[in-house]
């Protein structure tokens, strides 16, 4: 009897231990499942908010704000270091040597070149003016007699134009190469009456065309609007459509504008590029870089690499009907040449006398 009671007691204790273990394991499983379900739900909205904050502008949502900010900071440091090294070396005119590194340039890489280059620059509005006439001399080219327009500037109390030059003075006083070189180097910006723009390329020569100081046309026939027209021309930046696949746009003066003002000018330019660029706007853009005069180009956006030609990939292009007709005509010419060559081969073989 003693053995049976001991066995029954041992069985009861085993049952109690098993039930206790099973009861203690169940809350652990419930707690672990609750942790896994609640943790990812907290992280998802934070990631979405970060993505929205990283957009530079709603007009260009594919360009990241952090990428642009990092590139601008690096280029500002590069510009300041170059100026300090020139001053430490005792370079004469150190400010003029580093002038190329003071302007931030936006470099646009196109998938296809512009079919018809335009010498007339395209205006792009900026929140903060690109030039300060008190620091950057401005030259105005007018019709003859130039004294009439000098008096007009005095009457309208326009004092931010450094020099007024007529066509006869350009042909006479500034006809030599050295005189034109001094005129080019002594002025940051050139404005010209729209009525004389067609004559200027032959007078100014190739030196002006190789530089980025081509005269910008303005309307000076209305005296009451002359001051506003000049201020608008000085405050804007300009896009010049050349015959290459790379376009350069001046965005900001690093020595005069602060970090927030530079970013605001960048958003202005990028937001207007879609309507200014040829061949379907942003669909024709392969890359966007930021650059100074002597620095390397820092990328802020690259078109994605996709195999699907219908999407906006780096190598995908949407051809116009005129371009498709040209490609088809070229293919037809190549096929016709191949047919002519193949038709001439049997005649040459027939002339060979069999041995």
Coordinates of C-alpha atoms in Angstrom, one line a residue:
X1 CA 0.0 0.0 0.0
X2 CA 2.9 2.3 0.8
X3 CA 4.4 1.8 -2.7
X4 CA 1.0 2.5 -4.4
X5 CA 0.5 5.7 -2.5
X6 CA 4.0 6.8 -3.4
X7 CA 3.4 6.1 -7.0
X8 CA 0.2 8.0 -7.1
X9 CA 1.8 11.0 -5.4
X10 CA 4.6 11.0 -7.9
X11 CA 2.1 10.8 -10.8
X12 CA 0.2 13.8 -9.3
X13 CA 3.4 15.8 -9.0
X14 CA 4.3 15.1 -12.6
X15 CA 0.8 16.2 -13.8
X16 CA 1.2 19.4 -11.7
X17 CA 4.6 20.2 -13.2
X18 CA 3.4 19.6 -16.8
X19 CA 0.4 21.8 -16.3
X20 CA 2.5 24.5 -14.7
X21 CA 5.0 24.4 -17.5
X22 CA 2.2 24.6 -20.1
X23 CA 0.6 27.5 -18.4
X24 CA 3.8 29.4 -18.1
X25 CA 4.7 28.9 -21.8
X26 CA 1.5 30.3 -23.1
X27 CA 1.9 34.0 -22.0
X28 CA 5.4 34.0 -23.4
X29 CA 4.2 33.1 -26.9
X30 CA 1.5 35.8 -26.7
X31 CA 4.0 38.4 -25.7
X32 CA 6.4 37.5 -28.5
X33 CA 3.6 37.7 -31.1
X34 CA 2.5 41.1 -29.8
X35 CA 6.0 42.5 -30.2
X36 CA 6.4 41.4 -33.8
X37 CA 3.1 42.8 -34.8
X38 CA 3.5 46.2 -33.2
X39 CA 7.1 47.1 -34.1
X40 CA 6.8 47.3 -37.9
X41 CA 3.6 49.4 -37.7
X42 CA 5.5 52.2 -35.9
X43 CA 8.3 52.3 -38.5
X44 CA 6.3 52.5 -41.7
X45 CA 4.9 56.1 -41.3
X46 CA 8.3 57.4 -40.3
X47 CA 9.9 56.1 -43.5
X48 CA 7.1 57.8 -45.6
X49 CA 7.6 61.1 -43.8
X50 CA 11.4 60.9 -44.5
X51 CA 10.8 60.3 -48.2
X52 CA 8.5 63.3 -48.4
X53 CA 11.0 65.5 -46.6
X54 CA 13.8 64.5 -48.9
X55 CA 12.1 65.9 -52.0
X56 CA 13.8 69.2 -53.2
X57 CA 10.6 70.5 -54.9
X58 CA 7.2 69.2 -56.0
X59 CA 8.1 70.2 -59.6
X60 CA 11.1 67.9 -59.6
X61 CA 10.2 65.1 -57.1
X62 CA 12.8 62.8 -58.4
X63 CA 15.7 65.0 -57.2
X64 CA 16.7 64.4 -53.6
X65 CA 17.2 67.3 -51.3
X66 CA 20.0 65.6 -49.2
X67 CA 22.0 64.9 -52.4
X68 CA 21.7 68.6 -53.5
X69 CA 22.7 69.9 -50.0
X70 CA 25.7 67.7 -49.8
X71 CA 27.0 68.7 -53.2
X72 CA 26.5 72.4 -52.5
X73 CA 28.4 72.2 -49.1
X74 CA 31.3 70.4 -50.8
X75 CA 31.6 73.0 -53.5
X76 CA 31.4 75.9 -51.1
X77 CA 34.2 74.4 -49.1
X78 CA 36.2 73.9 -52.3
X79 CA 35.7 77.5 -53.3
X80 CA 36.8 78.9 -49.9
X81 CA 39.9 76.7 -49.8
X82 CA 41.0 77.9 -53.3
X83 CA 40.6 81.5 -52.2
X84 CA 42.6 80.9 -49.0
X85 CA 45.4 79.1 -50.9
X86 CA 45.7 82.0 -53.4
X87 CA 45.9 84.5 -50.6
X88 CA 48.4 82.5 -48.7
X89 CA 50.6 82.2 -51.7
X90 CA 50.6 86.0 -52.2
X91 CA 49.0 85.7 -55.6
X92 CA 48.2 89.1 -57.2
X93 CA 44.5 89.7 -57.9
X94 CA 43.6 86.6 -55.8
X95 CA 39.9 87.6 -55.9
X96 CA 40.0 87.7 -59.7
X97 CA 41.8 84.3 -59.9
X98 CA 39.1 82.7 -57.9
X99 CA 36.3 84.4 -59.7
X100 CA 35.6 81.3 -61.7
X101 CA 35.1 79.3 -58.5
X102 CA 32.5 81.8 -57.1
X103 CA 29.7 80.9 -59.5
X104 CA 27.8 77.7 -59.1
X105 CA 26.9 76.1 -62.4
X106 CA 24.2 73.6 -63.2
X107 CA 25.3 71.2 -65.9
X108 CA 22.6 69.4 -67.9
X109 CA 23.5 66.3 -69.9
X110 CA 21.1 65.6 -72.8
X111 CA 20.3 62.3 -74.4
X112 CA 20.0 64.0 -77.8
X113 CA 21.5 67.2 -79.0
X114 CA 19.3 70.1 -80.0
X115 CA 18.5 70.0 -83.8
X116 CA 18.7 73.8 -84.2
X117 CA 21.0 75.7 -81.8
X118 CA 19.6 79.1 -80.7
X119 CA 22.0 82.0 -80.1
X120 CA 19.3 84.0 -78.3
X121 CA 19.5 83.0 -74.6
X122 CA 16.4 81.7 -72.8
X123 CA 15.5 83.6 -69.6
X124 CA 15.1 81.8 -66.3
X125 CA 13.8 83.7 -63.3
X126 CA 15.7 83.6 -60.0
X127 CA 14.6 84.5 -56.5
X128 CA 18.0 86.1 -55.7
X129 CA 19.8 88.0 -58.5
X130 CA 22.8 86.4 -60.1
X131 CA 24.8 89.6 -60.3
X132 CA 25.2 92.6 -58.1
X133 CA 26.0 95.7 -60.4
X134 CA 27.9 97.3 -57.5
X135 CA 30.4 94.4 -57.6
X136 CA 30.0 93.1 -61.1
X137 CA 30.4 95.8 -63.9
X138 CA 27.7 95.8 -66.5
X139 CA 28.3 97.1 -70.1
X140 CA 25.4 98.3 -72.3
X141 CA 25.8 98.2 -76.1
X142 CA 23.4 100.6 -77.9
X143 CA 22.7 102.2 -81.3
X144 CA 24.4 105.4 -82.4
X145 CA 24.6 108.0 -81.1
X146 CA 25.6 106.6 -77.7
X147 CA 25.3 110.1 -76.1
X148 CA 21.5 109.9 -76.4
X149 CA 21.3 106.8 -74.3
X150 CA 23.8 108.1 -71.7
X151 CA 21.6 111.1 -71.2
X152 CA 18.6 108.8 -71.0
X153 CA 20.2 106.8 -68.2
X154 CA 21.0 110.0 -66.3
X155 CA 17.4 111.2 -66.7
X156 CA 16.0 107.9 -65.4
X157 CA 18.5 107.9 -62.5
X158 CA 20.0 104.6 -63.6
X159 CA 23.4 104.3 -62.0
X160 CA 24.2 100.6 -62.1
X161 CA 25.4 100.5 -65.7
X162 CA 29.2 100.9 -65.7
X163 CA 29.7 101.6 -69.4
X164 CA 27.7 102.5 -72.5
X165 CA 29.2 101.7 -75.9
X166 CA 27.9 102.5 -79.4
X167 CA 28.4 100.5 -82.6
X168 CA 30.8 103.1 -84.0
X169 CA 32.9 102.9 -80.9
X170 CA 33.1 99.1 -81.2
X171 CA 34.2 99.4 -84.8
X172 CA 36.7 102.2 -84.0
X173 CA 38.1 102.4 -80.5
X174 CA 37.5 98.7 -79.6
X175 CA 38.5 97.3 -83.0
X176 CA 41.9 95.9 -82.0
X177 CA 42.2 92.5 -80.3
X178 CA 43.7 94.0 -77.2
X179 CA 41.0 96.5 -76.8
X180 CA 38.3 93.9 -77.1
X181 CA 40.1 91.6 -74.7
X182 CA 40.2 94.4 -72.1
X183 CA 36.5 95.2 -72.7
X184 CA 35.6 91.6 -72.1
X185 CA 37.7 91.1 -69.0
X186 CA 36.6 94.4 -67.3
X187 CA 32.9 93.6 -67.4
X188 CA 31.0 90.6 -66.0
X189 CA 27.8 91.1 -68.0
X190 CA 27.0 92.5 -71.4
X191 CA 23.5 93.9 -72.3
X192 CA 22.6 95.0 -75.8
X193 CA 19.7 96.7 -77.6
X194 CA 17.7 94.1 -79.4
X195 CA 17.9 96.1 -82.7
X196 CA 21.7 95.7 -82.9
X197 CA 22.0 92.0 -81.8
X198 CA 22.2 90.8 -85.4
X199 CA 25.3 93.0 -86.1
X200 CA 27.3 92.1 -83.0
X201 CA 28.6 88.6 -83.9
X202 CA 30.6 90.1 -86.8
X203 CA 31.9 93.0 -84.7
X204 CA 32.8 91.3 -81.4
X205 CA 34.5 88.3 -83.0
X206 CA 35.0 84.8 -81.7
X207 CA 36.5 85.8 -78.4
X208 CA 33.0 86.8 -77.1
X209 CA 31.4 83.6 -78.5
X210 CA 34.0 81.3 -76.8
X211 CA 33.4 83.0 -73.5
X212 CA 30.2 82.9 -71.5
X213 CA 29.6 86.6 -71.9
X214 CA 27.5 86.9 -75.0
X215 CA 25.3 90.1 -75.0
X216 CA 21.7 89.7 -73.7
X217 CA 19.1 91.5 -75.7
X218 CA 16.8 94.0 -74.0
X219 CA 14.2 96.5 -75.2
X220 CA 15.3 100.1 -74.5
X221 CA 12.8 101.8 -76.7
X222 CA 10.4 102.6 -73.8
X223 CA 12.1 105.0 -71.4
X224 CA 9.5 104.5 -68.6
X225 CA 10.2 100.8 -68.5
X226 CA 13.9 101.0 -69.1
X227 CA 15.0 100.7 -65.4
X228 CA 12.7 97.7 -64.8
X229 CA 14.0 96.0 -68.0
X230 CA 17.6 96.4 -67.0
X231 CA 17.0 95.2 -63.5
X232 CA 15.2 92.1 -64.8
X233 CA 17.9 91.3 -67.3
X234 CA 20.6 91.6 -64.6
X235 CA 18.6 89.5 -62.0
X236 CA 17.8 86.6 -64.3
X237 CA 20.0 83.7 -65.4
X238 CA 20.1 82.3 -69.0
X239 CA 20.1 79.0 -70.8
X240 CA 22.0 78.9 -74.1
X241 CA 21.1 76.0 -76.5
X242 CA 24.3 75.1 -78.2
X243 CA 24.9 72.3 -80.7
X244 CA 26.3 69.9 -78.1
X245 CA 24.8 67.5 -75.6
X246 CA 25.9 69.5 -72.5
X247 CA 24.2 72.7 -71.3
X248 CA 25.6 75.0 -68.6
X249 CA 23.5 77.4 -66.5
X250 CA 24.9 79.8 -63.8
X251 CA 22.8 79.5 -60.7
X252 CA 24.3 81.5 -57.8
X253 CA 27.3 83.5 -56.6
X254 CA 28.8 81.6 -53.7
X255 CA 30.6 84.7 -52.4
X256 CA 27.5 86.8 -52.1
X257 CA 24.6 84.4 -51.3
X258 CA 24.1 82.2 -48.3
X259 CA 23.3 78.5 -48.2
X260 CA 19.5 78.9 -48.2
X261 CA 19.5 81.4 -51.0
X262 CA 21.7 79.1 -53.1
X263 CA 19.2 76.2 -52.6
X264 CA 16.3 78.5 -53.5
X265 CA 17.9 79.6 -56.7
X266 CA 18.6 75.9 -57.6
X267 CA 15.0 75.0 -57.0
X268 CA 13.9 77.9 -59.2
X269 CA 16.1 76.8 -62.1
X270 CA 15.2 73.1 -61.8
X271 CA 11.5 73.9 -61.6
X272 CA 11.6 75.9 -64.9
X273 CA 13.8 73.5 -66.9
X274 CA 11.0 71.2 -67.9
X275 CA 9.5 73.9 -70.2
X276 CA 12.8 75.4 -71.4
X277 CA 14.7 72.2 -72.5
X278 CA 14.2 71.0 -76.1
X279 CA 12.9 67.6 -77.3
X280 CA 10.3 66.8 -74.6
X281 CA 11.9 68.5 -71.5
X282 CA 13.0 66.2 -68.7
X283 CA 12.5 63.1 -70.8
X284 CA 15.5 64.2 -72.8
X285 CA 17.8 64.6 -69.7
X286 CA 20.3 62.0 -68.9
X287 CA 22.1 63.6 -66.0
X288 CA 22.2 66.7 -63.8
X289 CA 25.5 67.9 -62.1
X290 CA 26.7 70.8 -60.0
X291 CA 30.1 72.3 -60.8
X292 CA 32.4 75.3 -60.2
X293 CA 35.0 76.6 -62.7
X294 CA 37.9 74.4 -61.6
X295 CA 36.1 71.7 -59.7
X296 CA 34.8 68.3 -60.7
X297 CA 31.2 67.7 -61.5
X298 CA 29.1 66.4 -58.6
X299 CA 26.0 64.4 -59.7
X300 CA 22.7 65.2 -58.1
X301 CA 20.5 63.2 -60.4
X302 CA 21.0 60.4 -63.1
X303 CA 18.4 58.9 -65.3
X304 CA 17.8 55.3 -64.2
X305 CA 19.3 52.4 -66.2
X306 CA 16.3 50.5 -67.6
X307 CA 16.1 48.0 -70.4
X308 CA 12.5 49.1 -71.2
X309 CA 12.7 51.7 -74.0
X310 CA 9.2 52.9 -73.3
X311 CA 10.2 54.2 -69.8
X312 CA 12.3 57.3 -69.1
X313 CA 15.6 55.4 -68.9
X314 CA 19.1 56.8 -69.5
X315 CA 19.3 55.4 -73.0
X316 CA 15.6 55.6 -73.9
X317 CA 14.5 58.4 -76.3
X318 CA 11.2 59.5 -77.7
X319 CA 11.8 60.3 -81.4
X320 CA 9.7 62.9 -83.2
X321 CA 8.1 62.1 -86.6
X322 CA 10.7 64.1 -88.4
X323 CA 13.5 62.2 -86.8
X324 CA 11.9 58.9 -87.6
X325 CA 11.5 59.9 -91.2
X326 CA 15.2 60.8 -91.4
X327 CA 16.2 57.4 -89.8
X328 CA 14.0 55.5 -92.3
X329 CA 15.5 57.4 -95.2
X330 CA 19.0 56.6 -94.1
X331 CA 18.1 52.9 -93.7
X332 CA 16.6 52.9 -97.2
X333 CA 19.8 54.5 -98.7
X334 CA 22.0 51.8 -96.9
X335 CA 19.7 49.0 -98.2
X336 CA 19.9 50.5 -101.8
X337 CA 23.7 50.6 -101.7
X338 CA 23.8 46.9 -100.6
X339 CA 21.5 45.9 -103.5
X340 CA 23.7 47.7 -106.0
X341 CA 26.8 46.0 -104.6
X342 CA 25.2 42.6 -104.7
X343 CA 24.0 43.2 -108.3
X344 CA 27.5 44.1 -109.5
X345 CA 29.2 40.9 -108.1
X346 CA 27.8 38.4 -110.7
X347 CA 28.9 40.6 -113.6
X348 CA 32.5 40.7 -112.3
X349 CA 32.5 36.9 -111.8
X350 CA 31.2 36.3 -115.4
X351 CA 34.2 38.2 -116.8
X352 CA 36.6 35.7 -115.2
X353 CA 37.7 33.3 -117.8
X354 CA 37.5 29.7 -116.6
X355 CA 40.9 27.8 -116.5

